[in-house]
Amino acid sequence: QVHLVESGGDLVQPGGSLRLSCAASGFILDYYAIGWFRQAPGKEREGVSCISRSDGSTYYADSVKGRFTISRDNAKNMVYLQMNSLKPEDTAVYYCAADRLHSLVAGTPGSWGQGTRVTVSS
């Protein structure tokens, strides 16, 4: 059974950095694409970034391009989201998800973590 646990969320000042982690268990991470999504208060969940299972290709929402970096360590069953130059509008609960890449891009992955809260505020 696919099990995903996010961590690393915190309160950070604008311009600061955070690294989110997603620990995967119950499945072989190599076989899945992984994505990060977020949901801000009062807004719909949106895709932030995803990374393919095959060649490690990465994709980013325009709002985070150049500031966020997704990476994966299949040997450790971990996926990361490095977030730099954080803005108040990045405030949200961040979720990792696993599935085929097209499902992640469509926003309909089959497996989700429980989320970790990021608050960007002075």
N, CA, C and O of each residue as an XYZ file, in Angstrom:
488
protein
N       0.848     -1.191      0.000
C       0.000      0.000      0.000
C       0.877      1.233      0.000
O       1.828      1.339      0.774
N       0.545      2.162     -0.878
C       1.303      3.395     -0.986
C       1.056      4.261      0.242
O      -0.086      4.532      0.615
N       2.152      4.689      0.860
C       2.049      5.544      2.030
C       3.041      6.686      1.879
O       4.233      6.461      1.666
N       2.543      7.917      1.990
C       3.369      9.106      1.809
C       3.241     10.001      3.039
O       2.133     10.250      3.514
N       4.359     10.480      3.548
C       4.342     11.344      4.724
C       5.212     12.559      4.453
O       6.418     12.447      4.231
N       4.578     13.720      4.477
C       5.307     14.961      4.266
C       5.818     15.528      5.590
O       5.251     15.272      6.652
N       6.882     16.291      5.503
C       7.408     16.997      6.674
C       8.179     18.219      6.195
O       8.464     18.364      5.007
N       8.510     19.089      7.134
C       9.333     20.252      6.815
C       8.594     21.568      6.770
O       9.217     22.624      6.668
N       7.272     21.525      6.846
C       6.519     22.767      6.834
C       6.781     23.581      8.090
O       7.032     23.030      9.162
N       6.719     24.899      7.946
C       7.036     25.772      9.079
C       6.574     27.179      8.778
O       6.063     27.459      7.693
N       6.757     28.068      9.750
C       6.543     29.498      9.560
C       7.876     30.107      9.144
O       8.891     29.905      9.812
N       7.874     30.841      8.057
C       9.113     31.434      7.546
C       8.819     32.843      7.058
O       7.710     33.137      6.612
N       9.812     33.704      7.145
C       9.635     35.077      6.686
C       9.734     35.159      5.165
O      10.385     34.322      4.539
N       9.104     36.144      4.582
C       9.246     36.345      3.131
C      10.713     36.433      2.736
O      11.519     37.080      3.405
N      11.035     35.775      1.643
C      12.415     35.715      1.192
C      13.193     34.543      1.744
O      14.311     34.276      1.306
N      12.622     33.851      2.689
C      13.277     32.713      3.305
C      13.160     31.440      2.483
O      12.599     31.428      1.387
N      13.704     30.370      3.046
C      13.728     29.076      2.363
C      13.231     27.967      3.288
O      13.337     28.060      4.511
N      12.696     26.935      2.684
C      12.308     25.715      3.373
C      12.563     24.544      2.446
O      12.528     24.682      1.224
N      12.817     23.395      3.041
C      12.866     22.169      2.260
C      11.830     21.203      2.808
O      11.884     20.789      3.966
N      10.888     20.858      1.946
C       9.886     19.861      2.301
C      10.389     18.482      1.909
O      11.074     18.313      0.900
N      10.035     17.504      2.728
C      10.390     16.121      2.446
C       9.135     15.277      2.347
O       8.128     15.544      3.002
N       9.217     14.264      1.524
C       8.118     13.308      1.374
C       8.721     11.921      1.477
O       9.481     11.493      0.608
N       8.373     11.223      2.551
C       8.864      9.865      2.772
C       7.853      8.873      2.215
O       6.674      8.904      2.567
N       8.331      7.997      1.345
C       7.462      7.019      0.704
C       7.712      5.635      1.287
O       8.853      5.267      1.564
N       6.654      4.879      1.469
C       6.786      3.503      1.937
C       5.676      2.663      1.350
O       4.656      3.177      0.891
N       5.897      1.351      1.374
C       4.881      0.435      0.881
C       4.888      0.234     -0.621
O       4.059     -0.507     -1.148
N       5.800      0.873     -1.311
C       5.893      0.702     -2.756
C       7.305      1.082     -3.197
O       8.078      1.669     -2.440
N       7.612      0.734     -4.425
C       8.935      1.036     -4.967
C       8.879      2.398     -5.641
O       8.234      2.571     -6.675
N       9.561      3.355     -5.040
C       9.480      4.733     -5.523
C       9.897      4.868     -6.979
O       9.375      5.714     -7.704
N      10.849      4.024     -7.410
C      11.345      4.102     -8.783
C      10.216      3.987     -9.809
O      10.336      4.513    -10.916
N       9.142      3.318     -9.463
C       8.093      3.015    -10.429
C       7.074      4.139    -10.574
O       6.163      4.045    -11.396
N       7.219      5.202     -9.780
C       6.196      6.235     -9.753
C       6.761      7.613    -10.053
O       7.887      7.938     -9.678
N       5.965      8.405    -10.728
C       6.229      9.837    -10.762
C       5.686     10.431     -9.455
O       4.732      9.911     -8.876
N       6.297     11.508     -9.010
C       5.904     12.146     -7.753
C       5.628     13.622     -7.998
O       6.342     14.293     -8.743
N       4.594     14.100     -7.363
C       4.258     15.511     -7.513
C       4.029     16.189     -6.175
O       3.691     15.550     -5.179
N       4.220     17.479     -6.180
C       3.858     18.319     -5.040
C       2.692     19.206     -5.450
O       2.683     19.805     -6.525
N       1.717     19.270     -4.565
C       0.553     20.116     -4.750
C       0.421     21.009     -3.519
O       1.049     20.754     -2.491
N      -0.388     22.045     -3.626
C      -0.636     22.878     -2.454
C      -2.063     23.400     -2.480
O      -2.681     23.536     -3.536
N      -2.560     23.684     -1.300
C      -3.889     24.265     -1.182
C      -3.827     25.397     -0.177
O      -3.577     25.189      1.010
N      -4.059     26.587     -0.674
C      -4.083     27.771      0.179
C      -5.475     27.939      0.772
O      -6.449     27.429      0.218
N      -5.578     28.643      1.886
C      -6.894     28.847      2.513
C      -7.892     29.467      1.540
O      -7.623     30.499      0.925
N      -9.033     28.827      1.415
C     -10.086     29.352      0.564
C      -9.887     29.148     -0.920
O     -10.658     29.660     -1.732
N      -8.843     28.393     -1.284
C      -8.552     28.180     -2.703
C      -8.534     26.688     -3.025
O      -8.444     25.841     -2.137
N      -8.623     26.398     -4.299
C      -8.545     25.012     -4.741
C      -7.097     24.525     -4.723
O      -6.154     25.311     -4.805
N      -6.956     23.229     -4.613
C      -5.613     22.639     -4.649
C      -5.012     22.836     -6.040
O      -5.707     22.718     -7.049
N      -3.730     23.135     -6.081
C      -3.065     23.362     -7.369
C      -1.758     22.581     -7.422
O      -1.136     22.312     -6.394
N      -1.361     22.228     -8.615
C      -0.088     21.546     -8.809
C       1.066     22.518     -8.700
O       0.990     23.637     -9.208
N       2.126     22.102     -8.046
C       3.310     22.930     -7.868
C       4.460     22.424     -8.729
O       5.090     23.187     -9.462
N       4.720     21.126     -8.626
C       5.853     20.562     -9.344
C       5.696     19.057     -9.401
O       5.019     18.467     -8.560
N       6.320     18.433    -10.392
C       6.359     16.983    -10.416
C       7.650     16.518    -11.094
O       8.298     17.262    -11.830
N       7.990     15.274    -10.820
C       9.216     14.694    -11.346
C       8.894     13.313    -11.868
O       8.222     12.527    -11.201
N       9.374     13.022    -13.062
C       9.060     11.747    -13.688
C       9.820     10.613    -13.021
O      10.791     10.839    -12.298
N       9.364      9.382    -13.275
C      10.033      8.222    -12.687
C      11.198      7.762    -13.542
O      12.137      7.140    -13.045
N      11.133      8.070    -14.826
C      12.093      7.476    -15.746
C      13.397      8.261    -15.831
O      14.448      7.791    -15.396
N      13.316      9.449    -16.389
C      14.543     10.206    -16.610
C      14.692     11.391    -15.656
O      15.602     12.206    -15.802
N      13.784     11.476    -14.673
C      13.897     12.556    -13.704
C      13.525     13.918    -14.244
O      13.899     14.942    -13.672
N      12.787     13.937    -15.349
C      12.344     15.232    -15.883
C      11.477     15.934    -14.845
O      10.695     15.305    -14.133
N      11.636     17.242    -14.778
C      10.898     18.020    -13.775
C       9.988     19.046    -14.437
O      10.259     19.521    -15.540
N       8.929     19.371    -13.757
C       7.936     20.305    -14.254
C       7.531     21.219    -13.101
O       7.441     20.786    -11.952
N       7.290     22.487    -13.426
C       6.953     23.465    -12.401
C       5.810     24.363    -12.845
O       5.672     24.692    -14.023
N       4.996     24.750    -11.872
C       4.005     25.785    -12.126
C       4.740     27.102    -12.368
O       5.811     27.335    -11.807
N       4.172     27.939    -13.189
C       4.819     29.217    -13.507
C       5.067     30.040    -12.245
O       6.047     30.781    -12.162
N       4.188     29.909    -11.278
C       4.287     30.725    -10.068
C       5.496     30.381     -9.203
O       5.898     31.179     -8.356
N       6.079     29.199     -9.410
C       7.208     28.785     -8.568
C       8.476     28.556     -9.380
O       9.536     28.289     -8.814
N       8.377     28.656    -10.683
C       9.526     28.385    -11.544
C      10.685     29.319    -11.191
O      10.508     30.530    -11.060
N      11.857     28.738    -11.043
C      13.035     29.523    -10.687
C      13.238     29.678     -9.201
O      14.300     30.119     -8.764
N      12.235     29.322     -8.412
C      12.344     29.441     -6.946
C      12.310     28.074     -6.250
O      12.959     27.882     -5.222
N      11.559     27.140     -6.807
C      11.394     25.825     -6.204
C      12.159     24.788     -7.029
O      12.286     24.912     -8.247
N      12.661     23.773     -6.343
C      13.342     22.673     -7.021
C      12.869     21.354     -6.432
O      12.944     21.142     -5.221
N      12.381     20.472     -7.295
C      11.962     19.140     -6.868
C      13.100     18.160     -7.151
O      13.808     18.278     -8.151
N      13.259     17.194     -6.253
C      14.280     16.173     -6.465
C      13.816     14.879     -5.805
O      12.899     14.875     -4.984
N      14.468     13.782     -6.182
C      14.102     12.493     -5.614
C      15.350     11.684     -5.328
O      16.348     11.782     -6.043
N      15.285     10.888     -4.282
C      16.350      9.951     -3.940
C      15.686      8.589     -3.816
O      15.180      8.224     -2.755
N      15.694      7.846     -4.908
C      14.994      6.554     -4.919
C      15.595      5.571     -3.919
O      14.883      4.741     -3.353
N      16.886      5.664     -3.705
C      17.536      4.745     -2.771
C      17.024      4.946     -1.345
O      16.962      4.001     -0.558
N      16.658      6.191     -1.023
C      16.151      6.495      0.309
C      14.635      6.585      0.355
O      14.052      6.839      1.409
N      13.996      6.374     -0.800
C      12.541      6.496     -0.892
C      12.059      7.873     -0.433
O      11.073      7.996      0.294
N      12.774      8.895     -0.876
C      12.459     10.261     -0.466
C      12.314     11.163     -1.682
O      12.988     10.994     -2.698
N      11.414     12.124     -1.544
C      11.269     13.180     -2.526
C      11.317     14.505     -1.771
O      10.826     14.612     -0.647
N      11.914     15.509     -2.405
C      12.105     16.780     -1.731
C      11.571     17.935     -2.577
O      11.484     17.846     -3.802
N      11.221     19.003     -1.898
C      10.875     20.243     -2.580
C      11.629     21.363     -1.883
O      11.271     21.770     -0.778
N      12.671     21.856     -2.533
C      13.422     22.982     -2.016
C      12.729     24.261     -2.450
O      12.526     24.496     -3.641
N      12.369     25.080     -1.485
C      11.623     26.296     -1.772
C      12.449     27.501     -1.325
O      12.736     27.657     -0.139
N      12.821     28.337     -2.262
C      13.599     29.538     -1.989
C      12.792     30.785     -2.331
O      11.782     30.718     -3.032
N      13.252     31.909     -1.829
C      12.605     33.197     -2.106
C      11.100     33.114     -1.875
O      10.300     33.521     -2.717
N      10.746     32.588     -0.742
C       9.333     32.365     -0.447
C       8.568     33.674     -0.334
O       9.087     34.684      0.141
N       7.330     33.626     -0.780
C       6.433     34.778     -0.791
C       5.204     34.467      0.044
O       4.869     33.297      0.231
N       4.530     35.481      0.547
C       3.300     35.213      1.316
C       2.282     34.387      0.537
O       1.531     33.612      1.129
N       2.251     34.545     -0.773
C       1.301     33.779     -1.572
C       1.674     32.303     -1.706
O       0.915     31.526     -2.286
N       2.829     31.912     -1.180
C       3.193     30.497     -1.130
C       2.597     29.803      0.096
O       2.709     28.585      0.239
N       1.973     30.568      0.966
C       1.343     29.998      2.152
C       0.260     29.008      1.746
O      -0.653     29.341      0.991
N       0.375     27.779      2.261
C      -0.561     26.724      1.881
C      -0.198     25.450      2.635
O       0.852     25.362      3.272
N      -1.082     24.477      2.548
C      -0.730     23.115      2.940
C      -0.196     22.428      1.688
O      -0.827     22.434      0.631
N       0.980     21.839      1.840
C       1.652     21.191      0.711
C       1.514     19.668      0.843
O       1.724     19.090      1.909
N       1.156     19.054     -0.270
C       0.939     17.611     -0.314
C       1.862     16.983     -1.359
O       2.100     17.567     -2.416
N       2.373     15.805     -1.060
C       3.017     15.046     -2.117
C       2.062     13.947     -2.566
O       1.184     13.513     -1.819
N       2.256     13.518     -3.786
C       1.375     12.534     -4.391
C       2.179     11.655     -5.335
O       3.205     12.075     -5.871
N       1.705     10.436     -5.530
C       2.409      9.475     -6.380
C       1.448      8.843     -7.370
O       0.319      8.494     -7.026
N       1.909      8.703     -8.594
C       1.111      8.033     -9.629
C       1.891      8.111    -10.945
O       3.075      8.446    -10.950
N       1.238      7.808    -12.031
C       1.821      8.024    -13.356
C       1.866      9.532    -13.616
O       1.070     10.299    -13.074
N       2.805      9.926    -14.446
C       3.015     11.347    -14.676
C       1.754     12.031    -15.210
O       1.428     13.143    -14.795
N       1.041     11.367    -16.133
C      -0.127     12.035    -16.712
C      -1.212     12.274    -15.668
O      -1.970     13.239    -15.761
N      -1.284     11.383    -14.664
C      -2.267     11.585    -13.599
C      -1.874     12.760    -12.714
O      -2.733     13.514    -12.258
N      -0.582     12.912    -12.474
C      -0.126     14.053    -11.696
C      -0.398     15.355    -12.446
O      -0.879     16.328    -11.865
N      -0.090     15.363    -13.717
C      -0.316     16.577    -14.511
C      -1.802     16.926    -14.549
O      -2.180     18.097    -14.559
N      -2.634     15.887    -14.570
C      -4.083     16.109    -14.597
C      -4.628     16.494    -13.225
O      -5.785     16.896    -13.098
N      -3.788     16.367    -12.202
C      -4.240     16.708    -10.854
C      -5.060     15.635    -10.193
O      -5.796     15.902     -9.243
N      -4.937     14.406    -10.694
C      -5.748     13.315    -10.163
C      -4.896     12.105     -9.790
O      -5.203     10.994    -10.220
N      -3.847     12.283     -9.011
C      -3.051     11.123     -8.608
C      -3.830     10.238     -7.650
O      -4.760     10.686     -6.980
N      -3.434      8.977     -7.598
C      -4.168      8.025     -6.788
C      -3.779      8.008     -5.332
O      -4.558      7.558     -4.492
N      -2.586      8.491     -5.009
C      -2.095      8.410     -3.641
C      -1.611      9.769     -3.164
O      -0.874     10.465     -3.863
N      -2.038     10.132     -1.962
C      -1.712     11.429     -1.381
C      -1.146     11.259      0.022
O      -1.471     10.305      0.729
N      -0.293     12.204      0.410
C       0.098     12.309      1.795
C      -0.911     13.145      2.562
O      -1.925     13.578      2.015
N      -0.617     13.364      3.831
C      -1.564     14.086      4.680
C      -1.328     15.596      4.671
O      -2.172     16.359      5.142
N      -0.193     16.024      4.141
C       0.083     17.450      4.002
C       0.959     18.007      5.106
O       0.990     17.487      6.221
N       1.671     19.079      4.776
C       2.477     19.815      5.745
C       2.250     21.307      5.496
O       2.211     21.746      4.347
N       2.103     22.073      6.557
C       1.694     23.479      6.429
C       2.899     24.386      6.311
O       3.845     24.304      7.096
N       2.844     25.248      5.318
C       3.863     26.277      5.123
C       3.194     27.643      5.269
O       2.203     27.935      4.600
N       3.742     28.463      6.140
C       3.228     29.812      6.323
C       4.360     30.796      6.093
O       5.404     30.731      6.742
N       4.138     31.700      5.164
C       5.144     32.714      4.848
C       4.590     34.049      5.318
O       3.639     34.581      4.745
N       5.194     34.572      6.360
C       4.678     35.800      6.959
C       5.761     36.457      7.786
O       6.616     35.786      8.363
N       5.712     37.783      7.834
C       6.654     38.519      8.671
C       6.028     38.794     10.045
O       6.664     39.407     10.902
